[in-house]
Coordinates of C-alpha atoms in Angstrom, one line a residue:
X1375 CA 0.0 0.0 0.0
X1376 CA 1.2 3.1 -0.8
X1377 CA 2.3 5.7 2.3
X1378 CA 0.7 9.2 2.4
X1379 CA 4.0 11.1 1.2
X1380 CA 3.9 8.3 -2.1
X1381 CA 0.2 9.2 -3.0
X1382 CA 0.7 13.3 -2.3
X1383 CA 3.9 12.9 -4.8
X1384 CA 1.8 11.3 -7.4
X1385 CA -0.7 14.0 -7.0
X1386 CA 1.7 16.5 -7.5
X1387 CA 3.0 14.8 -10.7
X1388 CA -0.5 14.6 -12.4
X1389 CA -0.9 17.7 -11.7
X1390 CA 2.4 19.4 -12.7
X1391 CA 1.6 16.9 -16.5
X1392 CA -2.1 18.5 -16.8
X1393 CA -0.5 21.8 -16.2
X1394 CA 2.1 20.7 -18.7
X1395 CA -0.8 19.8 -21.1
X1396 CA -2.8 22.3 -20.7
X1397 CA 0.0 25.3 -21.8
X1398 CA 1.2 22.3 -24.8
X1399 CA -2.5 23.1 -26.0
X1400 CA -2.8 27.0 -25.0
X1401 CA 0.4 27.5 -27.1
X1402 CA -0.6 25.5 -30.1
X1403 CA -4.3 26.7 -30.2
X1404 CA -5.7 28.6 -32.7
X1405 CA -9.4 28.8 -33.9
X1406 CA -10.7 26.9 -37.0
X1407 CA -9.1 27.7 -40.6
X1408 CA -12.8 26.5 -41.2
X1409 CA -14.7 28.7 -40.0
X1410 CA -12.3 31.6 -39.8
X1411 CA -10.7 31.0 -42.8
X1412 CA -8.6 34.4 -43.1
X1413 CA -6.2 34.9 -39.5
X1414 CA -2.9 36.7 -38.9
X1415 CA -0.8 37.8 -36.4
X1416 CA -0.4 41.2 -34.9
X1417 CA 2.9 42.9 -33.4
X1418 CA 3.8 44.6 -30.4
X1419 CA 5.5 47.9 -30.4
X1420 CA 9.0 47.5 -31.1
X1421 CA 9.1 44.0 -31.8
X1422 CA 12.5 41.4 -32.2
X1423 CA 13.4 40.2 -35.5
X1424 CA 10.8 38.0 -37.2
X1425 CA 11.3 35.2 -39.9
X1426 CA 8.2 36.3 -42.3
X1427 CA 8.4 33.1 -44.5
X1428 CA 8.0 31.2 -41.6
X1429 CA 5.0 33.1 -39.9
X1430 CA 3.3 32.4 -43.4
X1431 CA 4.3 28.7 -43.3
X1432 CA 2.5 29.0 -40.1
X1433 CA -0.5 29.8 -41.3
X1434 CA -0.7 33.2 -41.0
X1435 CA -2.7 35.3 -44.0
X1436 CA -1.1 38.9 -42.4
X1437 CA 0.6 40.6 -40.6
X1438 CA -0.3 44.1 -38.6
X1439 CA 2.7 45.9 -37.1
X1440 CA 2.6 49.2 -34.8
X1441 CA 3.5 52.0 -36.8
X1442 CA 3.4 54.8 -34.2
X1443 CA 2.4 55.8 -30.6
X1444 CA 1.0 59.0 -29.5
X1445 CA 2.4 62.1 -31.3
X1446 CA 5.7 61.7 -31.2
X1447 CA 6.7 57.9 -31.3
X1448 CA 7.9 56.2 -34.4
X1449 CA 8.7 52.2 -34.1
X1450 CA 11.9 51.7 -36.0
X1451 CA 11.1 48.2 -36.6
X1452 CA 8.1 49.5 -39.1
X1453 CA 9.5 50.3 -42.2
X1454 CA 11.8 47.1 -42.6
X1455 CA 9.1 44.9 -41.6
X1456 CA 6.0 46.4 -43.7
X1457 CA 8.2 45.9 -46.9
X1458 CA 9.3 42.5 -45.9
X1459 CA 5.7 41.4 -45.8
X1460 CA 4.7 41.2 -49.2
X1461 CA 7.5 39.5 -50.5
X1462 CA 6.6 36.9 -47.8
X1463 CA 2.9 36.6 -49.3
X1464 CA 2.0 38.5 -46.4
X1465 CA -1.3 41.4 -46.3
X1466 CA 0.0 44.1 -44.2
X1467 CA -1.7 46.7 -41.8
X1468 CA -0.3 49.1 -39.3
X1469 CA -1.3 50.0 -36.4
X1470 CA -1.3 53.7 -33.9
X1471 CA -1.2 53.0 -30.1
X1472 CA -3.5 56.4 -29.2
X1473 CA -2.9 58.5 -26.6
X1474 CA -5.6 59.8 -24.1
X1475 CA -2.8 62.4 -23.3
X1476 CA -2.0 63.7 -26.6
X1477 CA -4.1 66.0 -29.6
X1478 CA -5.7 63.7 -31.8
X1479 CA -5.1 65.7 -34.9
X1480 CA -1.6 65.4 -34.0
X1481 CA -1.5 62.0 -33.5
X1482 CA -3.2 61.6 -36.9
X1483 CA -0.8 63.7 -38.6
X1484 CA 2.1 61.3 -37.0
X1485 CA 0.6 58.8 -38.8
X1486 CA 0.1 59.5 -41.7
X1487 CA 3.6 60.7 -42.2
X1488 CA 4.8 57.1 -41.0
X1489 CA 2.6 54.8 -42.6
X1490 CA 2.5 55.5 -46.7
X1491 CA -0.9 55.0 -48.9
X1492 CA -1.0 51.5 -50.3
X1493 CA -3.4 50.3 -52.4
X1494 CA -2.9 46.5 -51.1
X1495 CA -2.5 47.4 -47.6
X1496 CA -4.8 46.5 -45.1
X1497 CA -7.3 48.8 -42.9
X1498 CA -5.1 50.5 -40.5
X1499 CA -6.3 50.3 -36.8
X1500 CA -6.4 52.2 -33.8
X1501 CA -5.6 50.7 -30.5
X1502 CA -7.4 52.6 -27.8
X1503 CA -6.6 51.7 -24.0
X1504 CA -4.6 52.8 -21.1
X1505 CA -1.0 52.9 -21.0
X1506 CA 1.6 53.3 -18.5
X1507 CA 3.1 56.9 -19.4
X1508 CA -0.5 58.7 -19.6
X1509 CA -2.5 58.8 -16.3
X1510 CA -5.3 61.5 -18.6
X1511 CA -8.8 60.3 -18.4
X1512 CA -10.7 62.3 -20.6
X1513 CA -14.5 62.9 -20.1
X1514 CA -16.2 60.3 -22.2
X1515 CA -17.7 62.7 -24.6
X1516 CA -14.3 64.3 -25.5
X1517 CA -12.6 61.3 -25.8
X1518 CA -15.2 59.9 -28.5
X1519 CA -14.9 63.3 -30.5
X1520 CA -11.2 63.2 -30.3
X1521 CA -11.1 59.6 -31.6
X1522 CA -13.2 60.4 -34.3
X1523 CA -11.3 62.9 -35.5
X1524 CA -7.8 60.9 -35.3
X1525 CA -9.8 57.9 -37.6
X1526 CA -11.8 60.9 -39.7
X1527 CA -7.6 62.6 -40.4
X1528 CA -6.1 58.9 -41.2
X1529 CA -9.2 57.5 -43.3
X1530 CA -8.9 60.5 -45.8
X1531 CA -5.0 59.4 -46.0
X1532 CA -5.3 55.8 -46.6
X1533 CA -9.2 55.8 -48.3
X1534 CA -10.3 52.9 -45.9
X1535 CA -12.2 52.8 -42.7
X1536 CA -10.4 52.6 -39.8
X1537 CA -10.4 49.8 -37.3
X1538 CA -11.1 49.8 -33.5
X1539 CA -9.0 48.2 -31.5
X1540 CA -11.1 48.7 -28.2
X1541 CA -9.7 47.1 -24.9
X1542 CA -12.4 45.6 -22.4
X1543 CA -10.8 47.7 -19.7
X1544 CA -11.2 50.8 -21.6
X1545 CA -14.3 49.9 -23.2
X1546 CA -16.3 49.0 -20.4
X1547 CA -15.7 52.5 -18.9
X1548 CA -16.1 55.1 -22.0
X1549 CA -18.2 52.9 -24.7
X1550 CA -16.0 54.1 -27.7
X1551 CA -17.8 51.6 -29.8
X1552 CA -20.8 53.2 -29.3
X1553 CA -20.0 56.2 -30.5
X1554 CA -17.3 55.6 -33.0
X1555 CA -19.0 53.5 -35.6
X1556 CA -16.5 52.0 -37.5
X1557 CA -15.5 48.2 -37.2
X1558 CA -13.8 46.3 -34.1
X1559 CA -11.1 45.2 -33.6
X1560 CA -12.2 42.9 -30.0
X1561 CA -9.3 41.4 -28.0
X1562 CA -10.3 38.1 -25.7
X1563 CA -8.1 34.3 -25.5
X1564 CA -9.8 31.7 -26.2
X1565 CA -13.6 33.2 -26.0
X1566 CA -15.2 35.4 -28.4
X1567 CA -15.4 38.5 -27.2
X1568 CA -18.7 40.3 -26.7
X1569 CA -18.3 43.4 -24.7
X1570 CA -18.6 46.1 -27.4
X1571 CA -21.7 47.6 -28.9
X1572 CA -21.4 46.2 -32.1
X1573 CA -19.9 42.5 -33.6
X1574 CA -16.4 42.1 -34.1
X1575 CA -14.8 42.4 -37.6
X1576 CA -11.2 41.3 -36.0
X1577 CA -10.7 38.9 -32.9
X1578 CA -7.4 38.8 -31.0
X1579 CA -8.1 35.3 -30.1
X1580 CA -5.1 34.0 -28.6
X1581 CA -1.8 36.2 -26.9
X1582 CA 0.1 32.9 -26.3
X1583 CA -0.1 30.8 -29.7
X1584 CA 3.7 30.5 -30.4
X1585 CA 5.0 29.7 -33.7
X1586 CA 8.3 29.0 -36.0
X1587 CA 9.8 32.5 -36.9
X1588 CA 8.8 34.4 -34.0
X1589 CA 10.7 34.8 -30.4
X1590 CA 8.4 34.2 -27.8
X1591 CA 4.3 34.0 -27.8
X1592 CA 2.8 35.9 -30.2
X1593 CA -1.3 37.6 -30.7
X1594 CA -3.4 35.6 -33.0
X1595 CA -6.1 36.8 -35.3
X1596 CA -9.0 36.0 -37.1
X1597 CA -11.4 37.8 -39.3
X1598 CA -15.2 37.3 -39.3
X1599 CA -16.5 35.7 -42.2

């Protein structure tokens, strides 16, 4: 018969292998080519180098990268990457990380210097949420105006609606959806999210897929059929 400290040791291990299990499958997940037959993957601002022909190999159908943050932030991965994509067979989008402390119109106007007008390029998006460096809460009323305006100033640039990339966090407290109507971009692992006024167009569905060509986890996307 087995002694007390035997069975609590073989507890422990059948526990530490589903734990193992469970993060083999969180890391390998991805939803259904199926029924979301067109994903991607998005980057992070300033991002490490990234084997494109690999990422496509992977599965992915494009690729958005961050372009620029606030007014005065350009990520000096952008350029290299957003001409590396299409040789891969990549689509390609870019991305602004807005800031609830900076003008919009400025912002905009960052933008729009950064990222050129492509015909095959994706819609560009918006991410809207808190960040570290900018403790600004804007009434919610001025915060929708101002974000209209950034996406009015970029949308006459690239002649494509503008995507919104809402966090819950944010989302919950100021209803930009609601206001802004253009379509979302709606982050959530694993569950489809639900928490903005209108469907998602774009789901981050996954932050901890990981893949050949890329250091580390990286955010998975799919696009509504």
């Amino acid at each position: 018969m087995l002694s007390f400290t035997a069975k609590a040791v073989i507890g422990l291990a059948a526990i530490g292998l589903a734990g193992v299990g469970a993060w083999s499958w969180a890391t390998a997940w991805a939803p259904s080519a199926e029924r979301y037959p067109l994903q991607g993957i998005d980057l992070p601002e300033n991002p490490r180098a990234i084997e494109w022909g690999s990422v496509r190999a992977a599965g992915a159908d494009f690729a958005y990268l961050v372009a620029t943050s606030g007014a005065d932030r350009r990520d000096s991965s952008f350029e290299a990457n957003w001409a590396a994509l299409p040789q891969a067979g990549l689509r390609r989008g870019a991305v602004h990380l807005y800031s609830l402390c900076q003008d919009a119109t400025a912002q905009a106007n960052a933008f729009n210097t950064v990222v050129p007008r492509a015909a095959d390029a994706l819609p560009a998006a918006v991410d809207v949420d808190y960040r570290a460096d900018c403790a600004a809460r804007p009434d919610q009323a001025a915060l929708a105006r101002d974000v209209a305006r950034f996406v009015e100033r970029v949308e006459a640039h690239t002649g494509k609606p503008v995507l919104l990339r809402l966090s819950r966090a944010l989302e919950g407290d100021y209803a930009v959806s609601a206001s802004v109507q253009r379509p979302i971009w709606a982050i959530g692992n694993a569950f489809s999210p639900g928490y903005a006024a209108r469907p998602w167009r774009m789901w981050r569905a996954s932050d901890l897929r990981r893949i050949d060509g890329v250091e580390g986890p990286v955010n998975w996307n799919v696009v509504a059929p």
